Amino acid sequence: MASSVTELLSEIAELSEPLVELNRLKAAVNSVPLNTLRELATGLRFGVLFNLLESDDREQIDVCVAILERFLQSLEPICLVQNYKLELQKGLQHSDDRVKTLALTQIGRISECADAVVTVLGSPEFIKEMIHSIGSERISIANEAIKSLCRIAQNKTGLDALFTATMLENLKDVMGTSDVVRYRVYELVLEIANMSPVSLEYCVNGSFVTRLLSELSGDDVLIRATAIEMVTTLAQSQHGRQYLAQQGIIDRISNMIIGAKSDPFSSFYLPNLVKFFGNLAMVDSPQQICERYPVFVEKVFEMIEGQEPTMIGVGLDTIGILGSCIEGKQVLNKTGTAFQEVLRRLGSLSCNASTDMRLRCLDTIASLLSLQTDQQTEDILGMTESWFHALHSRPMETFRSMSSQPFPDIHIGALKVFTAIASQPWGQRLMIGTPGFVEYIVDRSTKADKNSKDAKFELVKALVNSKSIAEIFGNQHYLQLRAYLQEGPYFVKAVAVVAVEGGE
């Protein structure tokens, strides 16, 4: 088969209409193992295939791209850049998106190889074409270009090549294409800025970060919302957060939340302001962020208590994230009666809202109530127990009713809540004190879907793995649960069939 590949390549070079032979070559190439193809490809030149890309015949281009993908993928990056640098650079300028994607994919491989990428760094035209690919109408091409440029910027040599005066001008020219493309460039810049303090310094000196921050206070509320989202990306790194704090950006975003009360268009950007602080709290310290910026927590509670579905959803997700860690739980608990009101609102939403909102609410409740074994001090257990009882006047009966509903998503959401409290002694006491609850857990006769069976299995596992389960549930129930765990989530009890002599 390898010999036929060589023969077909030679034959194609002599043909003016090679489509039939190209398809034969494609089939031959796909049938050769990659290792064998690598040995073969190293000794071949594919100039004829690259030349055939210069055609108006879309089918011909498709087949050539498929063949080249297979051939080039088999080559080592250093071999690729040494032999096909000009062809790949030309591919970036091609009018057909499939050819551009082929070139960018291979450049991505080159960018990951320290020895191969040196050649790219020494070719300004190469980098220029990659920058201009960010402005492509096709998002997949832009994303490939961004990924490759990020790989190039992973060391100082790459940063120096990308942030020359000429390349900065090219980046700024591309930014002028449209609002969408401008934010693609911001995405590239922030990806690089988050890599290290040195990378951030390059991006700041290039004026990109300053320009993005200035858009936080722009007149266009949609641009403002997108800018806030992008700034949230920068806050993912410690040096990024330090920079934002030093520039007074965190304080400015806090003031934007305060100012949102008097802005009739705040609904466009307020969710992103809250998400910014939610992310900041989780990567930094929930206690420090919430205590320094109390308006953040106040706004989240206000959103949940309101009537706007989008705001309620963002508020639910935010306290779910905050309450997923022990420090966040303690911060929420310190708000006292304010959080008790929020819990009552969660209880109401879990029963009376739209299905989507009920599911988000149940996930939030499960996140708030979950505790690791090593977190279960007397005070913390008392706190989660009080939260559970604040949700409904009869929470066990309410969630038990949800877990029996025919709607799989709601059923699973309720099981997640039970799983959250299953390792906590007070939760186990409520379960054993609820008539028929244990029997419901171990009952496999209900025709549940796979996800429901998985959810119930997680509940059983949480119970069995608890140190207090045998004492609280008693030996008989404990053994039932352990047997269920050992049998797995999909166990089906065999039914004996007795044959009767003479029966039909």
Short mmCIF file of C-alpha atoms in Angstrom, two decimals:
data_model
loop_
_atom_site.label_atom_id
_atom_site.label_comp_id
_atom_site.label_asym_id
_atom_site.label_seq_id
_atom_site.Cartn_x
_atom_site.Cartn_y
_atom_site.Cartn_z
CA MET A 1 0.00 0.00 0.00
CA ALA A 2 2.91 2.33 0.78
CA SER A 3 4.27 1.85 -2.76
CA SER A 4 0.88 2.69 -4.26
CA VAL A 5 0.91 5.99 -2.33
CA THR A 6 4.21 6.93 -3.94
CA GLU A 7 3.02 5.87 -7.37
CA LEU A 8 -0.22 7.83 -7.07
CA LEU A 9 1.63 10.97 -6.03
CA SER A 10 3.84 10.72 -9.12
CA GLU A 11 0.85 10.01 -11.34
CA ILE A 12 -1.14 12.96 -9.99
CA ALA A 13 1.70 15.35 -10.81
CA GLU A 14 1.24 14.56 -14.50
CA LEU A 15 -2.55 14.99 -14.66
CA SER A 16 -4.60 18.07 -15.48
CA GLU A 17 -7.78 16.60 -13.93
CA PRO A 18 -6.55 14.47 -11.04
CA LEU A 19 -9.73 14.14 -8.94
CA VAL A 20 -10.17 10.39 -9.47
CA GLU A 21 -6.55 9.67 -8.58
CA LEU A 22 -6.76 12.05 -5.59
CA ASN A 23 -9.63 10.05 -4.18
CA ARG A 24 -7.65 6.85 -4.69
CA LEU A 25 -4.69 8.47 -2.89
CA LYS A 26 -6.96 9.56 -0.05
CA ALA A 27 -8.18 5.99 0.41
CA ALA A 28 -4.62 4.65 0.25
CA VAL A 29 -3.29 7.18 2.76
CA ASN A 30 -6.11 6.45 5.23
CA SER A 31 -5.38 2.73 5.05
CA VAL A 32 -1.70 3.11 5.97
CA PRO A 33 -0.90 3.07 9.73
CA LEU A 34 0.40 6.42 11.02
CA ASN A 35 3.84 5.03 11.93
CA THR A 36 4.29 3.59 8.45
CA LEU A 37 3.01 6.81 6.93
CA ARG A 38 5.53 8.80 8.97
CA GLU A 39 8.44 6.83 7.48
CA LEU A 40 6.98 7.24 4.01
CA ALA A 41 6.12 10.94 4.35
CA THR A 42 9.60 11.85 5.60
CA GLY A 43 11.05 10.87 2.21
CA LEU A 44 8.35 12.52 0.08
CA ARG A 45 7.53 16.04 -1.05
CA PHE A 46 3.93 17.20 -1.24
CA GLY A 47 4.39 20.24 -3.42
CA VAL A 48 2.00 18.82 -5.99
CA LEU A 49 -0.78 18.58 -3.38
CA PHE A 50 -0.20 22.13 -2.16
CA ASN A 51 -0.25 23.34 -5.77
CA LEU A 52 -3.58 21.62 -6.34
CA LEU A 53 -5.06 23.74 -3.55
CA GLU A 54 -4.89 26.67 -5.96
CA SER A 55 -8.12 25.69 -7.64
CA ASP A 56 -11.75 26.75 -7.87
CA ASP A 57 -12.84 23.12 -7.63
CA ARG A 58 -14.14 22.76 -4.06
CA GLU A 59 -14.16 18.96 -4.21
CA GLN A 60 -10.53 18.93 -5.29
CA ILE A 61 -9.62 21.24 -2.41
CA ASP A 62 -11.54 19.03 0.03
CA VAL A 63 -9.72 15.89 -1.03
CA CYS A 64 -6.30 17.59 -1.04
CA VAL A 65 -6.89 18.99 2.46
CA ALA A 66 -7.91 15.53 3.74
CA ILE A 67 -4.76 13.94 2.26
CA LEU A 68 -2.46 16.68 3.55
CA GLU A 69 -4.02 16.51 7.03
CA ARG A 70 -3.10 12.84 7.21
CA PHE A 71 0.39 13.29 5.73
CA LEU A 72 1.36 16.36 7.75
CA GLN A 73 -0.01 14.95 10.99
CA SER A 74 2.41 12.06 10.61
CA LEU A 75 5.45 14.36 10.44
CA GLU A 76 7.37 15.64 13.44
CA PRO A 77 6.94 19.42 13.97
CA ILE A 78 10.61 20.13 13.27
CA CYS A 79 10.39 18.27 9.94
CA LEU A 80 7.14 20.08 9.17
CA VAL A 81 8.57 23.56 9.63
CA GLN A 82 11.82 22.79 7.85
CA ASN A 83 10.11 21.48 4.72
CA TYR A 84 6.74 23.25 4.52
CA LYS A 85 7.08 26.63 6.17
CA LEU A 86 6.34 28.59 3.01
CA GLU A 87 3.43 26.34 2.07
CA LEU A 88 1.86 26.79 5.51
CA GLN A 89 2.38 30.55 5.37
CA LYS A 90 0.70 30.59 1.97
CA GLY A 91 -2.11 28.47 3.42
CA LEU A 92 -2.86 31.23 5.93
CA GLN A 93 -3.52 33.58 3.01
CA HIS A 94 -5.74 31.13 1.13
CA SER A 95 -9.30 32.14 0.32
CA ASP A 96 -10.71 28.78 1.40
CA ASP A 97 -11.34 28.38 5.14
CA ARG A 98 -10.51 24.67 5.09
CA VAL A 99 -7.01 25.40 3.83
CA LYS A 100 -6.55 28.12 6.48
CA THR A 101 -7.69 25.69 9.17
CA LEU A 102 -5.23 23.06 7.91
CA ALA A 103 -2.37 25.58 8.05
CA LEU A 104 -3.31 26.86 11.52
CA THR A 105 -3.66 23.35 12.94
CA GLN A 106 -0.16 22.44 11.79
CA ILE A 107 1.24 25.75 13.01
CA GLY A 108 -0.33 24.93 16.38
CA ARG A 109 1.71 21.71 16.46
CA ILE A 110 4.86 23.62 15.52
CA SER A 111 4.18 26.19 18.25
CA GLU A 112 4.18 23.43 20.90
CA CYS A 113 7.68 22.26 19.90
CA ALA A 114 10.53 24.34 21.33
CA ASP A 115 12.92 23.43 18.50
CA ALA A 116 10.42 24.00 15.70
CA VAL A 117 8.85 27.25 16.92
CA VAL A 118 12.19 29.07 16.64
CA THR A 119 11.74 29.12 12.87
CA VAL A 120 8.31 30.71 13.22
CA LEU A 121 9.64 33.35 15.62
CA GLY A 122 12.25 34.31 13.06
CA SER A 123 9.57 34.87 10.40
CA PRO A 124 7.59 38.08 11.08
CA GLU A 125 5.34 37.45 8.05
CA PHE A 126 4.27 34.16 9.59
CA ILE A 127 3.17 35.84 12.83
CA LYS A 128 1.53 38.67 10.92
CA GLU A 129 -0.67 36.25 8.97
CA MET A 130 -1.65 34.49 12.20
CA ILE A 131 -2.65 37.82 13.72
CA HIS A 132 -4.79 38.66 10.71
CA SER A 133 -6.48 35.25 11.00
CA ILE A 134 -8.01 36.48 14.27
CA GLY A 135 -10.20 38.70 12.10
CA SER A 136 -11.59 35.77 10.10
CA GLU A 137 -15.36 35.57 9.69
CA ARG A 138 -15.10 31.94 10.73
CA ILE A 139 -14.78 31.64 14.51
CA SER A 140 -12.97 28.28 14.33
CA ILE A 141 -10.14 29.87 12.34
CA ALA A 142 -9.90 32.79 14.77
CA ASN A 143 -9.78 30.38 17.72
CA GLU A 144 -7.00 28.31 16.12
CA ALA A 145 -5.01 31.49 15.52
CA ILE A 146 -5.49 32.61 19.13
CA LYS A 147 -4.40 29.20 20.46
CA SER A 148 -1.26 29.16 18.32
CA LEU A 149 -0.29 32.72 19.25
CA CYS A 150 -0.78 31.88 22.94
CA ARG A 151 1.59 28.94 22.56
CA ILE A 152 4.16 31.19 20.91
CA ALA A 153 3.93 33.63 23.84
CA GLN A 154 4.76 31.02 26.48
CA ASN A 155 8.37 32.22 26.81
CA LYS A 156 10.23 35.52 26.61
CA THR A 157 11.51 34.86 23.09
CA GLY A 158 7.95 34.40 21.89
CA LEU A 159 6.77 37.49 23.75
CA ASP A 160 9.54 39.55 22.18
CA ALA A 161 8.53 38.33 18.71
CA LEU A 162 4.81 38.96 19.25
CA PHE A 163 5.11 42.36 20.94
CA THR A 164 7.38 44.15 18.50
CA ALA A 165 6.19 47.57 17.35
CA THR A 166 5.20 46.12 13.96
CA MET A 167 3.17 43.26 15.45
CA LEU A 168 1.47 45.60 17.90
CA GLU A 169 0.36 47.75 14.97
CA ASN A 170 -0.97 44.63 13.24
CA LEU A 171 -2.90 43.64 16.35
CA LYS A 172 -4.37 47.13 16.63
CA ASP A 173 -5.30 47.13 12.94
CA VAL A 174 -7.13 43.83 13.38
CA MET A 175 -8.94 45.21 16.42
CA GLY A 176 -10.43 47.90 14.21
CA THR A 177 -12.27 45.29 12.11
CA SER A 178 -15.31 45.10 14.41
CA ASP A 179 -16.37 44.95 18.06
CA VAL A 180 -16.38 41.15 17.87
CA VAL A 181 -12.81 40.97 16.54
CA ARG A 182 -11.63 43.57 19.05
CA TYR A 183 -12.74 41.30 21.85
CA ARG A 184 -11.03 38.34 20.22
CA VAL A 185 -7.78 40.32 20.46
CA TYR A 186 -8.58 41.07 24.10
CA GLU A 187 -9.12 37.33 24.62
CA LEU A 188 -5.65 36.64 23.19
CA VAL A 189 -4.06 39.38 25.26
CA LEU A 190 -5.68 38.24 28.51
CA GLU A 191 -4.73 34.61 27.89
CA ILE A 192 -1.14 35.78 27.56
CA ALA A 193 -1.38 38.22 30.50
CA ASN A 194 -2.50 35.44 32.83
CA MET A 195 0.57 33.31 32.06
CA SER A 196 2.98 35.23 34.30
CA PRO A 197 3.73 38.69 35.74
CA VAL A 198 6.21 39.19 32.91
CA SER A 199 3.53 38.39 30.31
CA LEU A 200 1.15 40.82 31.99
CA GLU A 201 3.79 43.53 31.81
CA TYR A 202 4.14 43.03 28.05
CA CYS A 203 0.36 43.29 27.61
CA VAL A 204 0.14 46.41 29.77
CA ASN A 205 3.03 48.07 27.94
CA GLY A 206 1.27 47.30 24.66
CA SER A 207 -1.66 49.39 26.00
CA PHE A 208 -4.19 46.58 25.44
CA VAL A 209 -5.10 46.09 29.09
CA THR A 210 -5.50 49.83 29.66
CA ARG A 211 -7.75 50.07 26.62
CA LEU A 212 -9.91 47.19 27.86
CA LEU A 213 -10.26 48.72 31.32
CA SER A 214 -11.36 52.02 29.77
CA GLU A 215 -14.29 50.19 28.18
CA LEU A 216 -15.71 49.41 31.63
CA SER A 217 -17.16 52.90 31.69
CA GLY A 218 -18.18 53.16 28.05
CA ASP A 219 -21.60 54.41 26.92
CA ASP A 220 -22.56 51.15 25.18
CA VAL A 221 -23.97 48.89 27.92
CA LEU A 222 -23.38 45.73 25.88
CA ILE A 223 -19.72 46.64 25.35
CA ARG A 224 -19.50 47.39 29.07
CA ALA A 225 -20.95 43.96 29.91
CA THR A 226 -18.45 42.21 27.65
CA ALA A 227 -15.57 44.25 29.11
CA ILE A 228 -16.53 43.16 32.63
CA GLU A 229 -16.58 39.56 31.49
CA MET A 230 -13.10 39.92 29.99
CA VAL A 231 -11.73 41.59 33.12
CA THR A 232 -13.06 38.60 35.11
CA THR A 233 -10.68 36.46 33.04
CA LEU A 234 -7.71 38.55 34.18
CA ALA A 235 -8.75 38.04 37.81
CA GLN A 236 -8.11 34.29 37.48
CA SER A 237 -4.38 34.74 38.12
CA GLN A 238 -2.90 36.10 41.33
CA HIS A 239 -0.75 38.66 39.53
CA GLY A 240 -3.81 39.67 37.51
CA ARG A 241 -5.80 40.28 40.68
CA GLN A 242 -2.95 42.28 42.16
CA TYR A 243 -2.83 44.45 39.06
CA LEU A 244 -6.59 45.05 39.12
CA ALA A 245 -6.42 45.99 42.81
CA GLN A 246 -3.48 48.33 42.27
CA GLN A 247 -5.29 50.06 39.41
CA GLY A 248 -8.41 50.49 41.55
CA ILE A 249 -10.48 48.36 39.16
CA ILE A 250 -12.01 46.14 41.86
CA ASP A 251 -13.18 49.21 43.76
CA ARG A 252 -14.53 50.66 40.52
CA ILE A 253 -16.56 47.51 39.80
CA SER A 254 -17.91 47.60 43.35
CA ASN A 255 -19.01 51.20 42.74
CA MET A 256 -20.62 50.10 39.48
CA ILE A 257 -22.83 47.72 41.48
CA ILE A 258 -23.86 50.60 43.72
CA GLY A 259 -24.49 52.84 40.71
CA ALA A 260 -26.54 50.16 38.98
CA LYS A 261 -29.53 51.04 41.18
CA SER A 262 -30.03 54.30 39.31
CA ASP A 263 -29.20 52.96 35.83
CA PRO A 264 -32.25 51.74 33.86
CA PHE A 265 -29.95 49.67 31.63
CA SER A 266 -28.06 47.95 34.47
CA SER A 267 -29.75 44.61 33.76
CA PHE A 268 -27.45 44.27 30.75
CA TYR A 269 -24.22 44.35 32.76
CA LEU A 270 -25.18 43.73 36.40
CA PRO A 271 -25.02 39.91 36.11
CA ASN A 272 -21.41 40.19 34.92
CA LEU A 273 -20.52 42.51 37.81
CA VAL A 274 -21.85 39.91 40.26
CA LYS A 275 -20.07 37.08 38.43
CA PHE A 276 -16.84 39.07 38.66
CA PHE A 277 -17.02 39.18 42.46
CA GLY A 278 -18.25 35.60 42.66
CA ASN A 279 -15.21 34.39 40.76
CA LEU A 280 -12.95 36.71 42.73
CA ALA A 281 -14.25 35.32 46.01
CA MET A 282 -13.59 31.72 44.98
CA VAL A 283 -10.06 32.22 43.65
CA ASP A 284 -9.09 34.58 46.46
CA SER A 285 -10.92 34.49 49.80
CA PRO A 286 -14.73 34.54 50.21
CA GLN A 287 -14.40 36.16 53.61
CA GLN A 288 -12.05 38.93 52.55
CA ILE A 289 -13.96 39.76 49.35
CA CYS A 290 -17.41 39.68 50.96
CA GLU A 291 -16.33 41.72 53.99
CA ARG A 292 -14.45 44.30 51.91
CA TYR A 293 -17.24 44.58 49.32
CA PRO A 294 -20.47 43.97 51.25
CA VAL A 295 -22.48 45.48 48.39
CA PHE A 296 -21.69 42.30 46.44
CA VAL A 297 -23.47 39.99 48.89
CA GLU A 298 -26.31 42.46 49.34
CA LYS A 299 -26.86 42.59 45.59
CA VAL A 300 -26.84 38.80 45.27
CA PHE A 301 -29.51 38.49 47.97
CA GLU A 302 -31.51 41.27 46.30
CA MET A 303 -31.36 39.45 42.95
CA ILE A 304 -32.68 36.22 44.47
CA GLU A 305 -35.49 38.06 46.24
CA GLY A 306 -36.48 39.85 43.02
CA GLN A 307 -38.74 38.76 40.17
CA GLU A 308 -36.43 38.93 37.15
CA PRO A 309 -35.60 35.31 36.11
CA THR A 310 -32.16 36.15 34.70
CA MET A 311 -31.14 37.95 37.90
CA ILE A 312 -32.55 35.18 40.10
CA GLY A 313 -30.57 32.60 38.15
CA VAL A 314 -27.30 34.51 38.50
CA GLY A 315 -27.97 35.02 42.22
CA LEU A 316 -28.66 31.30 42.73
CA ASP A 317 -25.52 30.27 40.89
CA THR A 318 -23.43 32.79 42.83
CA ILE A 319 -24.47 31.73 46.33
CA GLY A 320 -24.16 28.13 45.19
CA ILE A 321 -20.53 28.78 44.29
CA LEU A 322 -19.90 30.82 47.46
CA GLY A 323 -21.54 28.20 49.66
CA SER A 324 -19.62 25.32 48.14
CA CYS A 325 -16.65 25.96 50.47
CA ILE A 326 -16.67 26.14 54.24
CA GLU A 327 -15.39 29.73 54.35
CA GLY A 328 -18.14 30.82 52.00
CA LYS A 329 -20.78 29.08 54.12
CA GLN A 330 -19.55 30.95 57.19
CA VAL A 331 -19.62 34.28 55.33
CA LEU A 332 -23.23 33.69 54.28
CA ASN A 333 -24.21 32.62 57.78
CA LYS A 334 -22.77 35.83 59.25
CA THR A 335 -25.40 37.83 57.40
CA GLY A 336 -27.94 36.43 59.87
CA THR A 337 -31.60 37.09 59.18
CA ALA A 338 -30.83 38.31 55.65
CA PHE A 339 -29.63 34.85 54.67
CA GLN A 340 -32.51 33.20 56.50
CA GLU A 341 -34.83 35.17 54.21
CA VAL A 342 -32.83 33.96 51.21
CA LEU A 343 -33.17 30.36 52.38
CA ARG A 344 -36.94 30.75 52.63
CA ARG A 345 -36.91 32.18 49.12
CA LEU A 346 -34.92 29.14 47.93
CA GLY A 347 -37.50 26.87 49.48
CA SER A 348 -40.28 28.68 47.65
CA LEU A 349 -38.45 28.69 44.31
CA SER A 350 -37.66 24.98 44.57
CA CYS A 351 -41.40 24.28 44.60
CA ASN A 352 -43.06 27.03 42.61
CA ALA A 353 -40.72 28.36 39.93
CA SER A 354 -40.25 27.19 36.33
CA THR A 355 -38.64 23.78 35.91
CA ASP A 356 -35.29 25.25 34.89
CA MET A 357 -35.27 27.60 37.88
CA ARG A 358 -36.30 24.80 40.25
CA LEU A 359 -33.36 22.71 39.05
CA ARG A 360 -30.87 25.55 39.53
CA CYS A 361 -32.37 26.15 42.95
CA LEU A 362 -32.06 22.49 43.99
CA ASP A 363 -28.42 22.47 42.83
CA THR A 364 -27.79 25.59 44.92
CA ILE A 365 -29.43 24.06 48.00
CA ALA A 366 -27.35 20.90 47.60
CA SER A 367 -24.18 23.00 47.31
CA LEU A 368 -25.02 25.02 50.43
CA LEU A 369 -25.78 21.94 52.54
CA SER A 370 -22.85 19.74 51.45
CA LEU A 371 -20.07 19.11 53.98
CA GLN A 372 -16.91 17.05 53.86
CA THR A 373 -16.39 14.71 56.83
CA ASP A 374 -13.48 16.76 58.18
CA GLN A 375 -15.66 19.92 58.14
CA GLN A 376 -18.35 18.48 60.37
CA THR A 377 -17.75 20.32 63.62
CA GLU A 378 -20.61 20.79 66.04
CA ASP A 379 -21.06 24.45 65.05
CA ILE A 380 -21.01 23.80 61.31
CA LEU A 381 -23.42 20.86 61.61
CA GLY A 382 -25.76 23.05 63.63
CA MET A 383 -25.55 25.69 60.93
CA THR A 384 -26.43 23.37 58.00
CA GLU A 385 -29.24 21.79 60.01
CA SER A 386 -30.76 25.21 60.71
CA TRP A 387 -30.45 26.08 57.01
CA PHE A 388 -32.27 22.91 56.01
CA HIS A 389 -35.18 23.65 58.32
CA ALA A 390 -35.33 27.27 57.11
CA LEU A 391 -36.11 26.09 53.56
CA HIS A 392 -39.59 24.69 54.27
CA SER A 393 -41.89 24.16 57.21
CA ARG A 394 -41.59 20.40 56.57
CA PRO A 395 -38.42 20.02 54.44
CA MET A 396 -38.12 16.21 54.52
CA GLU A 397 -41.69 15.73 53.32
CA THR A 398 -41.27 18.41 50.65
CA PHE A 399 -38.07 16.99 49.16
CA ARG A 400 -39.37 13.43 49.57
CA SER A 401 -42.40 14.42 47.49
CA MET A 402 -40.12 15.90 44.81
CA SER A 403 -38.03 12.73 44.71
CA SER A 404 -41.14 10.73 43.85
CA GLN A 405 -42.27 12.96 41.00
CA PRO A 406 -42.30 11.52 37.48
CA PHE A 407 -40.13 14.37 36.18
CA PRO A 408 -36.58 12.91 36.11
CA ASP A 409 -34.75 16.24 36.49
CA ILE A 410 -36.71 17.31 39.58
CA HIS A 411 -36.44 13.80 40.97
CA ILE A 412 -32.64 13.89 40.57
CA GLY A 413 -32.43 17.41 42.02
CA ALA A 414 -34.19 16.27 45.18
CA LEU A 415 -31.89 13.24 45.45
CA LYS A 416 -28.89 15.62 45.27
CA VAL A 417 -30.26 17.48 48.29
CA PHE A 418 -30.61 14.23 50.23
CA THR A 419 -27.08 13.23 49.18
CA ALA A 420 -25.79 16.58 50.50
CA ILE A 421 -27.10 15.85 54.00
CA ALA A 422 -26.55 12.07 53.91
CA SER A 423 -23.15 12.15 55.62
CA GLN A 424 -24.33 14.47 58.41
CA PRO A 425 -25.76 12.83 61.56
CA TRP A 426 -28.72 15.22 61.78
CA GLY A 427 -29.60 14.41 58.16
CA GLN A 428 -29.46 10.69 58.86
CA ARG A 429 -31.70 11.09 61.90
CA LEU A 430 -34.27 12.93 59.75
CA MET A 431 -34.12 10.18 57.14
CA ILE A 432 -34.57 7.28 59.55
CA GLY A 433 -37.34 9.23 61.26
CA THR A 434 -39.26 9.62 57.99
CA PRO A 435 -41.58 6.61 57.53
CA GLY A 436 -40.76 4.56 54.43
CA PHE A 437 -37.67 6.60 53.54
CA VAL A 438 -35.11 3.79 53.79
CA GLU A 439 -37.44 1.43 51.93
CA TYR A 440 -37.72 4.04 49.17
CA ILE A 441 -33.94 4.32 48.90
CA VAL A 442 -33.32 0.58 48.47
CA ASP A 443 -36.36 -0.01 46.25
CA ARG A 444 -35.19 -0.90 42.74
CA SER A 445 -38.64 -1.65 41.35
CA THR A 446 -39.32 1.88 40.10
CA LYS A 447 -38.66 2.22 36.38
CA ALA A 448 -36.02 4.92 36.71
CA ASP A 449 -33.75 6.12 33.90
CA LYS A 450 -29.97 5.76 34.11
CA ASN A 451 -29.36 9.24 35.55
CA SER A 452 -31.94 8.66 38.29
CA LYS A 453 -30.35 5.33 39.19
CA ASP A 454 -26.93 7.00 39.32
CA ALA A 455 -28.29 9.76 41.57
CA LYS A 456 -29.86 7.27 43.99
CA PHE A 457 -26.63 5.25 44.01
CA GLU A 458 -24.69 8.39 45.02
CA LEU A 459 -27.10 8.85 47.92
CA VAL A 460 -26.60 5.24 49.05
CA LYS A 461 -22.82 5.61 48.75
CA ALA A 462 -22.83 8.80 50.85
CA LEU A 463 -24.84 7.03 53.55
CA VAL A 464 -22.77 3.83 53.63
CA ASN A 465 -19.46 5.74 53.72
CA SER A 466 -20.58 7.77 56.75
CA LYS A 467 -19.11 6.78 60.12
CA SER A 468 -22.37 7.35 61.95
CA ILE A 469 -24.70 5.42 59.64
CA ALA A 470 -24.68 2.04 61.43
CA GLU A 471 -25.39 3.62 64.80
CA ILE A 472 -28.19 5.89 63.54
CA PHE A 473 -29.83 3.62 60.97
CA GLY A 474 -29.33 0.37 62.86
CA ASN A 475 -27.73 -2.83 61.65
CA GLN A 476 -30.56 -4.11 59.46
CA HIS A 477 -30.93 -0.93 57.40
CA TYR A 478 -27.17 -0.48 57.21
CA LEU A 479 -26.74 -3.98 55.78
CA GLN A 480 -29.49 -3.31 53.23
CA LEU A 481 -27.74 -0.16 52.08
CA ARG A 482 -24.35 -1.86 51.94
CA ALA A 483 -25.79 -4.69 49.85
CA TYR A 484 -27.27 -2.10 47.47
CA LEU A 485 -23.86 -0.42 47.17
CA GLN A 486 -22.10 -3.72 46.47
CA GLU A 487 -24.64 -4.68 43.81
CA GLY A 488 -24.16 -1.40 41.97
CA PRO A 489 -26.64 1.10 40.52
CA TYR A 490 -28.06 -1.12 37.76
CA PHE A 491 -28.53 -4.43 39.57
CA VAL A 492 -31.61 -6.39 38.53
CA LYS A 493 -32.74 -9.28 40.70
CA ALA A 494 -33.13 -12.50 38.74
CA VAL A 495 -36.63 -13.94 38.64
CA ALA A 496 -36.83 -17.75 38.89
CA VAL A 497 -39.03 -19.44 36.29
CA VAL A 498 -40.39 -22.90 37.18
CA ALA A 499 -41.19 -25.23 34.28
CA VAL A 500 -44.34 -27.34 34.76
CA GLU A 501 -44.39 -30.75 33.11
CA GLY A 502 -47.01 -30.91 30.39
CA GLY A 503 -47.49 -27.17 30.39
CA GLU A 504 -47.83 -25.25 27.18
#
